Short mmCIF file of C-alpha atoms and ligand atoms in Angstrom, two decimals:
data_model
loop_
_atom_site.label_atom_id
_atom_site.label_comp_id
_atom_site.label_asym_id
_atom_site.label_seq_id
_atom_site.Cartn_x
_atom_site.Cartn_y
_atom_site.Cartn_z
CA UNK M 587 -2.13 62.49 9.72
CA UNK M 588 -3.18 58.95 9.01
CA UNK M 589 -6.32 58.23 7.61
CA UNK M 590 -7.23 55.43 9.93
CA UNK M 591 -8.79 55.11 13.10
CA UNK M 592 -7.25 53.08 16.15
CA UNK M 593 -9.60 51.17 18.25
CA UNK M 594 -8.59 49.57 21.68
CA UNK M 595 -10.57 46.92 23.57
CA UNK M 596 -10.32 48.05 27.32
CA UNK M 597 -10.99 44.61 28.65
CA UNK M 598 -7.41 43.53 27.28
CA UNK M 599 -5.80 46.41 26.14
CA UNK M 600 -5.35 45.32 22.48
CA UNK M 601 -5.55 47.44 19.59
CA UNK M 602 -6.29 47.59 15.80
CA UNK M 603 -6.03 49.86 13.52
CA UNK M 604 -8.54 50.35 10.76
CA UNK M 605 -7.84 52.25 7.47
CA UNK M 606 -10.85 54.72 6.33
CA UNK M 607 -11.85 54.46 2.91
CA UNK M 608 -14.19 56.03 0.88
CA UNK M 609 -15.42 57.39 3.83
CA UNK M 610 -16.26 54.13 5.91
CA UNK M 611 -14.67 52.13 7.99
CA UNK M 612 -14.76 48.09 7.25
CA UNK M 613 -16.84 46.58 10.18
CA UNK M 614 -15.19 42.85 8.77
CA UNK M 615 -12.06 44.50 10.45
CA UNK M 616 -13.57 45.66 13.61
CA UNK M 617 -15.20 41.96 13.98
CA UNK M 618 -11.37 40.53 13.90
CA UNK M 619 -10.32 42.52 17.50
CA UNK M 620 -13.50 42.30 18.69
CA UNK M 621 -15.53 39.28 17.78
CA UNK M 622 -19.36 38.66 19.02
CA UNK M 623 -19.28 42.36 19.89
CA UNK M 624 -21.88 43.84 17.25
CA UNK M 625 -22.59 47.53 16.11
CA UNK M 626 -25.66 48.94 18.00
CA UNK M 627 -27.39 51.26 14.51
CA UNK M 628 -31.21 50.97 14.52
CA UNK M 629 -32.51 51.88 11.26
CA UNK M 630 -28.92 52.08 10.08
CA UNK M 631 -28.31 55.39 10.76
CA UNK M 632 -24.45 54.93 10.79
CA UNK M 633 -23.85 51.98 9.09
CA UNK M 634 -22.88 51.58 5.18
CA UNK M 635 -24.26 48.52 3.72
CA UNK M 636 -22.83 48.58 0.19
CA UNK M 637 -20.60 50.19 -1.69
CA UNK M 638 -22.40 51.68 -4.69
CA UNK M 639 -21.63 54.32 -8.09
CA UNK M 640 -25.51 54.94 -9.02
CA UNK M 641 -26.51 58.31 -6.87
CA UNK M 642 -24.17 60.80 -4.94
CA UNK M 643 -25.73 62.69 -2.09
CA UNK M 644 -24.14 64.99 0.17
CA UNK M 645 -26.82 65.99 2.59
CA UNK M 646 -25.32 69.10 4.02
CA UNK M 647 -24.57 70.85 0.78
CA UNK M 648 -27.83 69.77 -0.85
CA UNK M 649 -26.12 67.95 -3.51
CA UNK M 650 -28.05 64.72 -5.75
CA UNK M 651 -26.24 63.09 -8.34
CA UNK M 652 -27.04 60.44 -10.48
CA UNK M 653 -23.46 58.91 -11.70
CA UNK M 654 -22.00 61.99 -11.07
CA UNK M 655 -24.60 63.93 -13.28
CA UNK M 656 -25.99 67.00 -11.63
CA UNK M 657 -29.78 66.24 -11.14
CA UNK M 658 -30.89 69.83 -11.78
CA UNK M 659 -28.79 69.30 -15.06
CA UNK M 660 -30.63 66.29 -15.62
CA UNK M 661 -33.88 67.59 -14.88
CA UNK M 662 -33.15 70.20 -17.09
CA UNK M 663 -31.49 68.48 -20.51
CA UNK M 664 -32.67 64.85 -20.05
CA UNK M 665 -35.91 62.49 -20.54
CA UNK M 666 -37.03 60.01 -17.42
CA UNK M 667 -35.64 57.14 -20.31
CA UNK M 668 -32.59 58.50 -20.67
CA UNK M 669 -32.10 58.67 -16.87
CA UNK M 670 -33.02 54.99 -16.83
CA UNK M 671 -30.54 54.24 -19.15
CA UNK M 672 -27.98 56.10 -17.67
CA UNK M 673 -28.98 54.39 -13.97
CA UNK M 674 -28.91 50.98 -15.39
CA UNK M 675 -26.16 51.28 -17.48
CA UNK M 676 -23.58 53.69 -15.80
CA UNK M 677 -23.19 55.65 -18.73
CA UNK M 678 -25.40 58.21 -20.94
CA UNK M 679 -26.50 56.64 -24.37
CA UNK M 680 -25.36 57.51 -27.51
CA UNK M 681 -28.40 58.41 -29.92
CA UNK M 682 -28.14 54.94 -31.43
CA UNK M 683 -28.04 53.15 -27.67
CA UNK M 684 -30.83 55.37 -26.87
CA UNK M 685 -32.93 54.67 -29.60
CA UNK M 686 -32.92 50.65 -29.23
CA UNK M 687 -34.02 51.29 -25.23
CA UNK M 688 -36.49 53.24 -26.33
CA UNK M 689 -38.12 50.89 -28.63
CA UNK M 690 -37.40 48.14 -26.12
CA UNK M 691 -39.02 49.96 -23.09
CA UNK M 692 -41.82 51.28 -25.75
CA UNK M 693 -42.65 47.79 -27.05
CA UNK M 694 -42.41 45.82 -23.55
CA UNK M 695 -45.55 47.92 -22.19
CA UNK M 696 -48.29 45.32 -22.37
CA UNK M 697 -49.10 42.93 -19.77
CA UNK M 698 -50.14 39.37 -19.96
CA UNK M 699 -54.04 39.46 -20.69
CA UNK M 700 -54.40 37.13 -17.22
CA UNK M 701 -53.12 39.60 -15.38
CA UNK M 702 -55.80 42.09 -15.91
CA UNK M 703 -58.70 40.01 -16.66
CA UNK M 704 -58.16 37.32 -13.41
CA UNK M 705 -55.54 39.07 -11.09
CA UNK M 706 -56.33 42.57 -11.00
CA UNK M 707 -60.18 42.61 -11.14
CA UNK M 708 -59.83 39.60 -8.75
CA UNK M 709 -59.27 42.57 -6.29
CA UNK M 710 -61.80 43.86 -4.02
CA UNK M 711 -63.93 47.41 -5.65
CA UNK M 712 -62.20 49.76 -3.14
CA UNK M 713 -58.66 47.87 -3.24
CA UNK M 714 -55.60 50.64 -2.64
CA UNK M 715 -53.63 51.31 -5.96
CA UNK M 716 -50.81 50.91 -4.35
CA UNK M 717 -51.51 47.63 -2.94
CA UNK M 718 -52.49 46.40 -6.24
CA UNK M 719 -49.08 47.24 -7.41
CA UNK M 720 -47.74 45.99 -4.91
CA UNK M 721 -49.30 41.93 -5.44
CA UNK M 722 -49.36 42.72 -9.26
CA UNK M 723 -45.32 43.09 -9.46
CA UNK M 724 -44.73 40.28 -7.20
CA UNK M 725 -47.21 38.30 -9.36
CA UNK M 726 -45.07 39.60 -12.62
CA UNK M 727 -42.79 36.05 -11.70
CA UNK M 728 -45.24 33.76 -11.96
CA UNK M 729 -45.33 34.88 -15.99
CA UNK M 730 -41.73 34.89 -16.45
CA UNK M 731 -39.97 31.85 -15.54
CA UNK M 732 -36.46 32.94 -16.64
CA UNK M 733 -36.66 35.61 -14.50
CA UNK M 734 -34.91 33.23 -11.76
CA UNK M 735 -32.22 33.22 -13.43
CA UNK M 736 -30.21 36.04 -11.89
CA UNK M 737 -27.12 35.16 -13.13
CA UNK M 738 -27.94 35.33 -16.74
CA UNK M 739 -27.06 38.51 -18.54
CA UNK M 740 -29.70 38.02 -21.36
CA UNK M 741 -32.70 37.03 -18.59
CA UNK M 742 -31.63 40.26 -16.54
CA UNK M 743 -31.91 42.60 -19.24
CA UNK M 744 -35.25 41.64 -20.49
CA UNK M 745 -36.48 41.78 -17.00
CA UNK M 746 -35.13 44.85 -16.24
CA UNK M 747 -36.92 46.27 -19.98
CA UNK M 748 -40.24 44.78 -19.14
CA UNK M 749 -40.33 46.03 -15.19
CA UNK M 750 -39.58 49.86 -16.41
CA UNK M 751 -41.46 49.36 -19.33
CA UNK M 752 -44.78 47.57 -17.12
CA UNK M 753 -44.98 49.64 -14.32
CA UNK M 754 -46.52 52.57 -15.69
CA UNK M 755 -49.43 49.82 -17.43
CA UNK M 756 -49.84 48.29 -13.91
CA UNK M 757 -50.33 51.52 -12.22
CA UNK M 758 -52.62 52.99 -14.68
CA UNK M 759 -54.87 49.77 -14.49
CA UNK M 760 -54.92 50.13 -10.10
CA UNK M 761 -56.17 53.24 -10.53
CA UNK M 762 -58.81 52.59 -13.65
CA UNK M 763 -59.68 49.70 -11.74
CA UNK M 764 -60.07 51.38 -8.41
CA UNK M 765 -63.02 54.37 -10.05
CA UNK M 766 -64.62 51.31 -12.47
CA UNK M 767 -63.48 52.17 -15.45
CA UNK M 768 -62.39 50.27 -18.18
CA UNK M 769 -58.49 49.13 -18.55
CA UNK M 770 -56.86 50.89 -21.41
CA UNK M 771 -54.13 49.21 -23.61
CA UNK M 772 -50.78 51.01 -24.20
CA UNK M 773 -49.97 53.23 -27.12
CA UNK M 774 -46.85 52.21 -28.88
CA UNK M 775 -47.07 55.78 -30.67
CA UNK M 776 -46.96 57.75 -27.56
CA UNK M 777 -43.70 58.29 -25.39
CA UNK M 778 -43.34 57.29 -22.13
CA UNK M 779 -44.96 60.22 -19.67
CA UNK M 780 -47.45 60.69 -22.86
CA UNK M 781 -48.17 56.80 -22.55
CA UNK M 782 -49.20 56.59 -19.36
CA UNK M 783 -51.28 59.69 -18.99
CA UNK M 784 -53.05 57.66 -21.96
CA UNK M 785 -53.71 54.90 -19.85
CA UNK M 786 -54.67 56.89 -16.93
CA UNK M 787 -57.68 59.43 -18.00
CA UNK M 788 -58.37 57.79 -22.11
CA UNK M 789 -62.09 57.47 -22.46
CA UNK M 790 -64.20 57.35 -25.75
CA UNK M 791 -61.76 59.25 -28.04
CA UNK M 792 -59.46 57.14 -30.25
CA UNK M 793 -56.12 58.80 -29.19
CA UNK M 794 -55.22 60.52 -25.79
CA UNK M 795 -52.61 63.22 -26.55
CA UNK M 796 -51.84 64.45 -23.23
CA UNK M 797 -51.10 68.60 -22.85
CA UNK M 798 -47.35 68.45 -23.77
CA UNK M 799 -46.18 70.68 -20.81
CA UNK M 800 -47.85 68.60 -18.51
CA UNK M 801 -46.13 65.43 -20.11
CA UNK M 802 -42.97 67.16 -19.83
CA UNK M 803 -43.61 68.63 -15.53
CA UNK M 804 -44.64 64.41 -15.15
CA UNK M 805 -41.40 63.38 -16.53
CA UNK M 806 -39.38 66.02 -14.41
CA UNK M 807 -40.90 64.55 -11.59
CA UNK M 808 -40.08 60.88 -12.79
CA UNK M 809 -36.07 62.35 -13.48
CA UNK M 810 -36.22 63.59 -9.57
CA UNK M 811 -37.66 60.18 -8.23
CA UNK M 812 -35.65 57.88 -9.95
CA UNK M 813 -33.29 56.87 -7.81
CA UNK M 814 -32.32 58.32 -4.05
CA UNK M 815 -29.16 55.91 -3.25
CA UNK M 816 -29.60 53.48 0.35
CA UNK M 817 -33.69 54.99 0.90
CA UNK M 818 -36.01 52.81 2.80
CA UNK M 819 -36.91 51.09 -0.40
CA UNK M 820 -34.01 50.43 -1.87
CA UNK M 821 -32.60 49.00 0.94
CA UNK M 822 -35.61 46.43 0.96
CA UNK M 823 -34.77 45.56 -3.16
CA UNK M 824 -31.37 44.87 -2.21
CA UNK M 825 -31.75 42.72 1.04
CA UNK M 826 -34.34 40.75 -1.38
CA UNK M 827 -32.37 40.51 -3.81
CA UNK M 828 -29.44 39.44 -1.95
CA UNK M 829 -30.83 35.93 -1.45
CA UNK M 830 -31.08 36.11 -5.13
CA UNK M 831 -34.87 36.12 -5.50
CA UNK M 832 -36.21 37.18 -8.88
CA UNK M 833 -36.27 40.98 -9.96
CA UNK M 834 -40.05 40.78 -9.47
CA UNK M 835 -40.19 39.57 -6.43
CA UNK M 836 -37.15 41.86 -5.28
CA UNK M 837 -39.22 44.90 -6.23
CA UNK M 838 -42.59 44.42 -4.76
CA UNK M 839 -40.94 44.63 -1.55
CA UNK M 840 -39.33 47.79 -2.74
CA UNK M 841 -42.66 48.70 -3.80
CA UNK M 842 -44.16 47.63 -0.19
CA UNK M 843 -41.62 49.46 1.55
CA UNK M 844 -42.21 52.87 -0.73
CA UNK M 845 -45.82 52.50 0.71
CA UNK M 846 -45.65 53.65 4.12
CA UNK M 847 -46.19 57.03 4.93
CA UNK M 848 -42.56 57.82 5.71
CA UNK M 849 -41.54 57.19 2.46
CA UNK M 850 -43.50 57.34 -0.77
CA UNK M 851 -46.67 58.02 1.29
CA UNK M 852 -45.33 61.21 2.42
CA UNK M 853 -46.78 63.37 -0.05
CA UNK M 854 -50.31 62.32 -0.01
CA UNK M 855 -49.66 63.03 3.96
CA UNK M 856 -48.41 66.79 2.63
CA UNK M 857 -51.70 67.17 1.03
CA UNK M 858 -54.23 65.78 4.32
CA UNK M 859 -52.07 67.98 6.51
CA UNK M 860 -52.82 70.95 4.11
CA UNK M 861 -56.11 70.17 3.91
CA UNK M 862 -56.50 69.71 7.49
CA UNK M 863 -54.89 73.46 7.95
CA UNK M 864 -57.47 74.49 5.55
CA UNK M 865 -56.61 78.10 5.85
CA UNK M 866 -54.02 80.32 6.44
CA UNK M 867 -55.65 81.26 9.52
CA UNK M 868 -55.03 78.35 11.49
CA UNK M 869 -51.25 77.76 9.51
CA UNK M 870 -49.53 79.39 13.13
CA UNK M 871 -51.67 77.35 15.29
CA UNK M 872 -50.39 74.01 13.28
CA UNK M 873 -46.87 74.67 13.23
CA UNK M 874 -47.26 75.58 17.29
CA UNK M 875 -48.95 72.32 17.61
CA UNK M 876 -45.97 70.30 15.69
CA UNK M 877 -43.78 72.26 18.04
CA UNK M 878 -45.18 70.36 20.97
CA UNK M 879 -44.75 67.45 19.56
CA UNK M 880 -48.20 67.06 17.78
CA UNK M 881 -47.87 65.34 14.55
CA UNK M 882 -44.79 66.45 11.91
CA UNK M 883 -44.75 69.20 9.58
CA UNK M 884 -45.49 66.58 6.26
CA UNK M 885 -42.85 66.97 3.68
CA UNK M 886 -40.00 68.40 5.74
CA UNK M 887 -36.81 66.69 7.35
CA UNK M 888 -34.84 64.56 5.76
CA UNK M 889 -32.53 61.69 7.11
CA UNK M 890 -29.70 62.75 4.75
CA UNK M 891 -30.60 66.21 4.00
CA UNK M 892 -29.70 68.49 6.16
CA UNK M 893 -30.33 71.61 3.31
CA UNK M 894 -32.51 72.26 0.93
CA UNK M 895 -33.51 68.84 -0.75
CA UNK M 896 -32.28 69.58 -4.40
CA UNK M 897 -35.11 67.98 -5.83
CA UNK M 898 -37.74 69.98 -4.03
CA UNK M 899 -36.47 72.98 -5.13
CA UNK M 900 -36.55 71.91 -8.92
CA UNK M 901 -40.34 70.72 -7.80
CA UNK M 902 -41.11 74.22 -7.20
CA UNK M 903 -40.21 75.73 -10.08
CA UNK M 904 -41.92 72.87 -12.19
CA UNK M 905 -44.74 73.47 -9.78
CA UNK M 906 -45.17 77.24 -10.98
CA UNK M 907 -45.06 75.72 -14.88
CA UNK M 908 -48.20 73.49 -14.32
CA UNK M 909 -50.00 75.86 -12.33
CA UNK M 910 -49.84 78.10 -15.22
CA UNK M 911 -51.92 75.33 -17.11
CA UNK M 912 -54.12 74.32 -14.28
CA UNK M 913 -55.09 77.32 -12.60
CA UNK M 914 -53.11 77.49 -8.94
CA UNK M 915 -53.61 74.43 -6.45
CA UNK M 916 -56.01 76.66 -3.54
CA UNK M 917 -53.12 74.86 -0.99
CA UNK M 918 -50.21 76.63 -2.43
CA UNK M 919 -50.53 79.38 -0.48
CA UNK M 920 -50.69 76.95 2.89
CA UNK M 921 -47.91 75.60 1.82
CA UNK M 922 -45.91 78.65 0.92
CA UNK M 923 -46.81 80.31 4.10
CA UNK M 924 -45.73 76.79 6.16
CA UNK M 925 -42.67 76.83 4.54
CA UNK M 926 -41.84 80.53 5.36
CA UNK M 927 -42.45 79.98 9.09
CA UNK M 928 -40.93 76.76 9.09
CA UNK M 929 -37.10 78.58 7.79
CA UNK M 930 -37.47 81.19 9.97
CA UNK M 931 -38.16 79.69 13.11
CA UNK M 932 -35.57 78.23 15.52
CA UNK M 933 -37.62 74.55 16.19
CA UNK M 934 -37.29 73.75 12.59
CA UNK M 935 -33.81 75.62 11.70
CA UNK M 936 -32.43 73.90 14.98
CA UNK M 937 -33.35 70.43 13.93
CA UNK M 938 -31.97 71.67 10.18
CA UNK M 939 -35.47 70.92 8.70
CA UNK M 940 -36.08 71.95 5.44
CA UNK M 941 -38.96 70.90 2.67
CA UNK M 942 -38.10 67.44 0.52
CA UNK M 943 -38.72 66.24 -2.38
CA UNK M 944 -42.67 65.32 -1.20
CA UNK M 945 -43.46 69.12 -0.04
CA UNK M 946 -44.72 70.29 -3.72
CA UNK M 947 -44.86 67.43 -5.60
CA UNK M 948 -48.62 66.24 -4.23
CA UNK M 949 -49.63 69.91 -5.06
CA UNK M 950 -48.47 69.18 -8.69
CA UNK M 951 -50.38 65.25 -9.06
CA UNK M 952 -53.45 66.99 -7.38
CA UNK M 953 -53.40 70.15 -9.89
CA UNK M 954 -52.87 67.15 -12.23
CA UNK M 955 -55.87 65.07 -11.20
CA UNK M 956 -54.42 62.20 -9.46
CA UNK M 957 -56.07 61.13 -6.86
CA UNK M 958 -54.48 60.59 -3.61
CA UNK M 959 -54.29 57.25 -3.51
CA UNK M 960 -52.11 57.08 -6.60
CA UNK M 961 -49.18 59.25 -5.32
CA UNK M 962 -46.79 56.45 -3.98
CA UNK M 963 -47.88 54.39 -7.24
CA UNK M 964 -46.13 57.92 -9.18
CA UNK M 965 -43.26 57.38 -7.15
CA UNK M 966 -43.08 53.79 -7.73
CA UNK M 967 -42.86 54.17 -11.39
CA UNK M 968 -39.38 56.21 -11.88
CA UNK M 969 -37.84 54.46 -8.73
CA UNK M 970 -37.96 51.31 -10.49
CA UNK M 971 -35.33 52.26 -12.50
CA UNK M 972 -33.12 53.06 -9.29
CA UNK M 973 -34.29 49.89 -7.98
CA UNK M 974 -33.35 47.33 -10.41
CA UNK M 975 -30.09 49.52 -10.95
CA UNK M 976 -28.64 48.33 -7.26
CA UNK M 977 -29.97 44.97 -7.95
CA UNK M 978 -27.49 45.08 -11.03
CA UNK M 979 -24.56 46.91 -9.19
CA UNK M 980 -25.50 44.20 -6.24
CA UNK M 981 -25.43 40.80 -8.16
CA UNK M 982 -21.88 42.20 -9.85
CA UNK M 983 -20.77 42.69 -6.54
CA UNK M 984 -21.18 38.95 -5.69
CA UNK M 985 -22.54 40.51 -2.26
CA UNK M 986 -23.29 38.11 0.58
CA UNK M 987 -27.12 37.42 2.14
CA UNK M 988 -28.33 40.85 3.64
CA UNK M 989 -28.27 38.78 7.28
CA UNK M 990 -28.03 41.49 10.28
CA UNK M 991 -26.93 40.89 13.80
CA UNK M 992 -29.54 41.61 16.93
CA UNK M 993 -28.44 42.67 20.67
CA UNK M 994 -30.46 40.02 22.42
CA UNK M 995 -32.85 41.59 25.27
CA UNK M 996 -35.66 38.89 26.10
CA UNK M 997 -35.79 36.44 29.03
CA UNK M 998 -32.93 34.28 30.35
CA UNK M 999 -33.52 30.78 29.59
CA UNK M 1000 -36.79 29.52 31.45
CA UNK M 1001 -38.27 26.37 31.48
CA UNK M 1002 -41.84 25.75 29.67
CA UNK M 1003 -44.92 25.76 32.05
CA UNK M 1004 -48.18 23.66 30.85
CA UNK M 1005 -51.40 26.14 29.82
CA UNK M 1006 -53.15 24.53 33.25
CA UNK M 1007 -50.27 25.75 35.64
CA UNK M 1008 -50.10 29.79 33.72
N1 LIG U 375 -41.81 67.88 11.58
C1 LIG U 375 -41.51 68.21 12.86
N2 LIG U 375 -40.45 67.71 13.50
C2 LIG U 375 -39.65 66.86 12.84
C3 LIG U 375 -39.90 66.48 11.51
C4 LIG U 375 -41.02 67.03 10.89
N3 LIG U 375 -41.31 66.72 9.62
N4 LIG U 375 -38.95 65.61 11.09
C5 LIG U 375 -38.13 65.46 12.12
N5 LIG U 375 -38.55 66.21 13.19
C6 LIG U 375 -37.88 66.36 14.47
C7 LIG U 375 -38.09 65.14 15.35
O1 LIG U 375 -39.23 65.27 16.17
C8 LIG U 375 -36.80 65.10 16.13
O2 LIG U 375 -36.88 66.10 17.10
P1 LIG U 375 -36.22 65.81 18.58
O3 LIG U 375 -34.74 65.73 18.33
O4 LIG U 375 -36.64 66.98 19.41
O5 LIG U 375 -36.78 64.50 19.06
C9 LIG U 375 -35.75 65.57 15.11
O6 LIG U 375 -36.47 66.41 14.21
C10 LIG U 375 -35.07 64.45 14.34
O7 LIG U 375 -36.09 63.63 13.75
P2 LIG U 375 -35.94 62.07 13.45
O8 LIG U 375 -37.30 61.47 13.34
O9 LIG U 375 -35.00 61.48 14.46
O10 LIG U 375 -35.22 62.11 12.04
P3 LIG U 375 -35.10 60.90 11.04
O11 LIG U 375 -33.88 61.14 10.24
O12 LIG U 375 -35.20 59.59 11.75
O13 LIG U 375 -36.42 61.02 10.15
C11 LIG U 375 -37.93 61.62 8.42
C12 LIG U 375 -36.46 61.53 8.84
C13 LIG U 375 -38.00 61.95 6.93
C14 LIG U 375 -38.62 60.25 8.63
C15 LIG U 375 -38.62 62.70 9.26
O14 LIG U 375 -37.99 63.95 9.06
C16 LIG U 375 -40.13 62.80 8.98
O15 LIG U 375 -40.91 62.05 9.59
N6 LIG U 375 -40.54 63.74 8.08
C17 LIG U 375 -41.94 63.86 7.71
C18 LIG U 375 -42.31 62.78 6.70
C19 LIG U 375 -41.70 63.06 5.33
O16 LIG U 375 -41.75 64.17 4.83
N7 LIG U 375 -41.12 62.00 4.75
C20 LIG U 375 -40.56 62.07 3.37
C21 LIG U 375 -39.09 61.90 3.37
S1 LIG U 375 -38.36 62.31 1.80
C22 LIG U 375 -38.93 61.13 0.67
C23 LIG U 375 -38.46 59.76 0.90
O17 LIG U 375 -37.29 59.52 1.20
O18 LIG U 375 -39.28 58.88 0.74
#
């Protein structure tokens, strides 16, 4: 057997042959016998746009990899740093490389004084965390000039230090921003999860030591998000940065396409839907309704996953760990309940629907005290890592412009008509 495919154009009988490798076939090849003739794939669900070594899925088994490390070994053994390390750099870091990035990241965590006294309380009182991330990344450019400089290997490390290493300060200063209260200034002293729960809930004592285990359940979570290989927002870093736009710039649009409620929105979705449930009383009634095609069961179905999402099983068990600090989140048991109807009945099971990654995790940030707004701002943080990882992997690649094709369906040529003769 050849590992090829044959394709034969019917309108002259010519054929090609096309080898398969890596799994994909190389569309470039297909164009030669059969020019102007483009692949139909809305919302890419067939088509390979790059060829990548950060994350390894393979949906059916339930398998996520991060360059070729088990994630439930990495949720496990590792720190959200050391993940970023090993995203950005390929490898795991020796306990000198890993020092240095930590001190790096650590001391790259303050943002420019402007930014928080003009840009982000320039926003209006009720302003969306999320959208203030959003602008604030993009506006990140404006304060580092070099950052244009894609092709520089010194300019893309620092940006890709001070992104990781900003993000959490930016987020924690939406949300401070969006209750009133005051902006609080990183803690070189505290590590990264630790850092950022400073900046989110500090308020009159001198030093906020968060409750380690909760530090730790925060930092599983950021392991799990990090990086998800071609996802929605991804996709959108590395058609930005494909024109060779600045790392900022590339990843508020990641960060704008991890807003919508498909995406990183889907959790705080989870937690409205349970809310809306409200008991388990009504938890039949809602999964009839989804049945017939009223609303989705939040937090299930996955375009790659066809199995348990890896992730959302390691979610659980960290879920259980911060409950035992918290006290239980009341919506557990809606949840639990959902899910066991949900993988025993034949609409779900049929459709291969199982929970991902966003079923527990809003169950955690609310136990937490995050409100709900913040939840694709979590996400944001640890995917950043991902993100600027492909832009890396994508600028080595020399890749061309992210420029699609389009099967034309509008009007036939037609000649203007004046606003007086409509
Ligand atoms: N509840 C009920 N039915 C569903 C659901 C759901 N959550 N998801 C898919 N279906 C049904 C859908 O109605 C369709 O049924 P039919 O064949 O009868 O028309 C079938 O399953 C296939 O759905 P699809 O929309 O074609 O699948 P997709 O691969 O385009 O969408 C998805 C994937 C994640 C957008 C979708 O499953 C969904 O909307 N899930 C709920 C939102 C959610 O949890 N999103 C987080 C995704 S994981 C985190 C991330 O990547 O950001």
């Amino acid at each position: 057997m050849t590992d090829s495919i044959t394709i034969t154009d019917n309108r002259t009988g010519q054929s090609t042959e096309i080898p398969i490798v890596n799994g994909g076939v190389s569309a470039a090849e297909w164009s030669k016998l059969l020019p102007g003739i483009w692949f139909y794939d809305p919302g890419f669900v067939s088509t390979a746009c790059c060829e990548s070594s950060i994350s390894y899925i393979d949906g059916e088994a339930g398998i996520l990899r991060y360059r070729g490390y088990p994630i439930e070994q990495l949720a496990e053994r590792s720190t959200y740093l050391e993940v970023a390390y090993l995203l950005v750099h390929g490898e795991l870091p020796t306990k000198a490389e890993f020092d240095a990035w930590v001190h790096e990241i650590t001391h790259h965590t303050f943002i420019h004084e402007n930014m928080r006294k003009r840009f982000l309380e320039g926003f209006h009182h009720d302003a969306h965390p999320m959208g203030m991330l959003v602008s604030s990344v993009a506006a990140l450019s404006t304060f580092y000039l070099d950052a244009k400089d894609v092709f520089d290997e010194e300019s893309r490390r620092k940006q890709v230090i001070r992104l990781i290493a900003k993000m959490p300060t930016l987020a924690a200063a939406a949300h401070r921003f969006s209750v009133g209260m005051p902006f609080v200034y990183p803690d070189n002293s505290l590590g990264f999860a630790p850092n950022f729960l400073s900046m989110m809930w500090k308020t009159a004592e001198p030093r906020f030591d968060a409750n380690p285990a909760l530090a730790r359940a925060l930092d599983i979570l950021f392991i799990l998000h990090a990086d998800h290989e071609q996802n929605c927002s991804t996709t959108a870093m590395r058609t930005v940065g494909s024109s060779h736009a600045d790392p900022y710039s590339a990843c508020a649009a990641a960060c704008a396409a991890l807003y919508g409620p498909r995406h990183g929105g889907a959790n705080e979705a989870v937690i409205r839907m349970l809310e809306s449930i409200g008991s388990m009383d009504n938890v039949d009634s809602f999964v009839d309704a989804v049945k017939q095609g009223h609303g989705r069961l939040q937090g299930f179905g996955h375009r790659v996953y066809k199995n348990y999402d890896p992730r959302a099983r390691i979610i659980k068990e960290t879920a259980d760990q911060v409950f035992a600090i918290t006290g239980k989140n009341p919506l557990l048991d809606i949840a639990l309940k959902l899910e066991e109807i949900a993988l025993s009945d034949e609409y779900f099971t049929s459709r291969r629907l199982y929970p991902n990654v966003d079923f527990y995790s809003g169950l955690i940030y609310q136990s937490m005290g995050f409100p709900l707004a913040m939840y694709p701002v979590l996400f944001a943080i640890p995917r950043t890592s991902g993100w600027l990882a492909h832009w890396l992997e994508l600028l080595d690649q020399n890749s061309k412009i992210a420029r699609p094709r389009q099967l034309y369906t509008g009007p036939a040529e037609r000649g203007y008509v004046s606003m007086d003769e409509r």
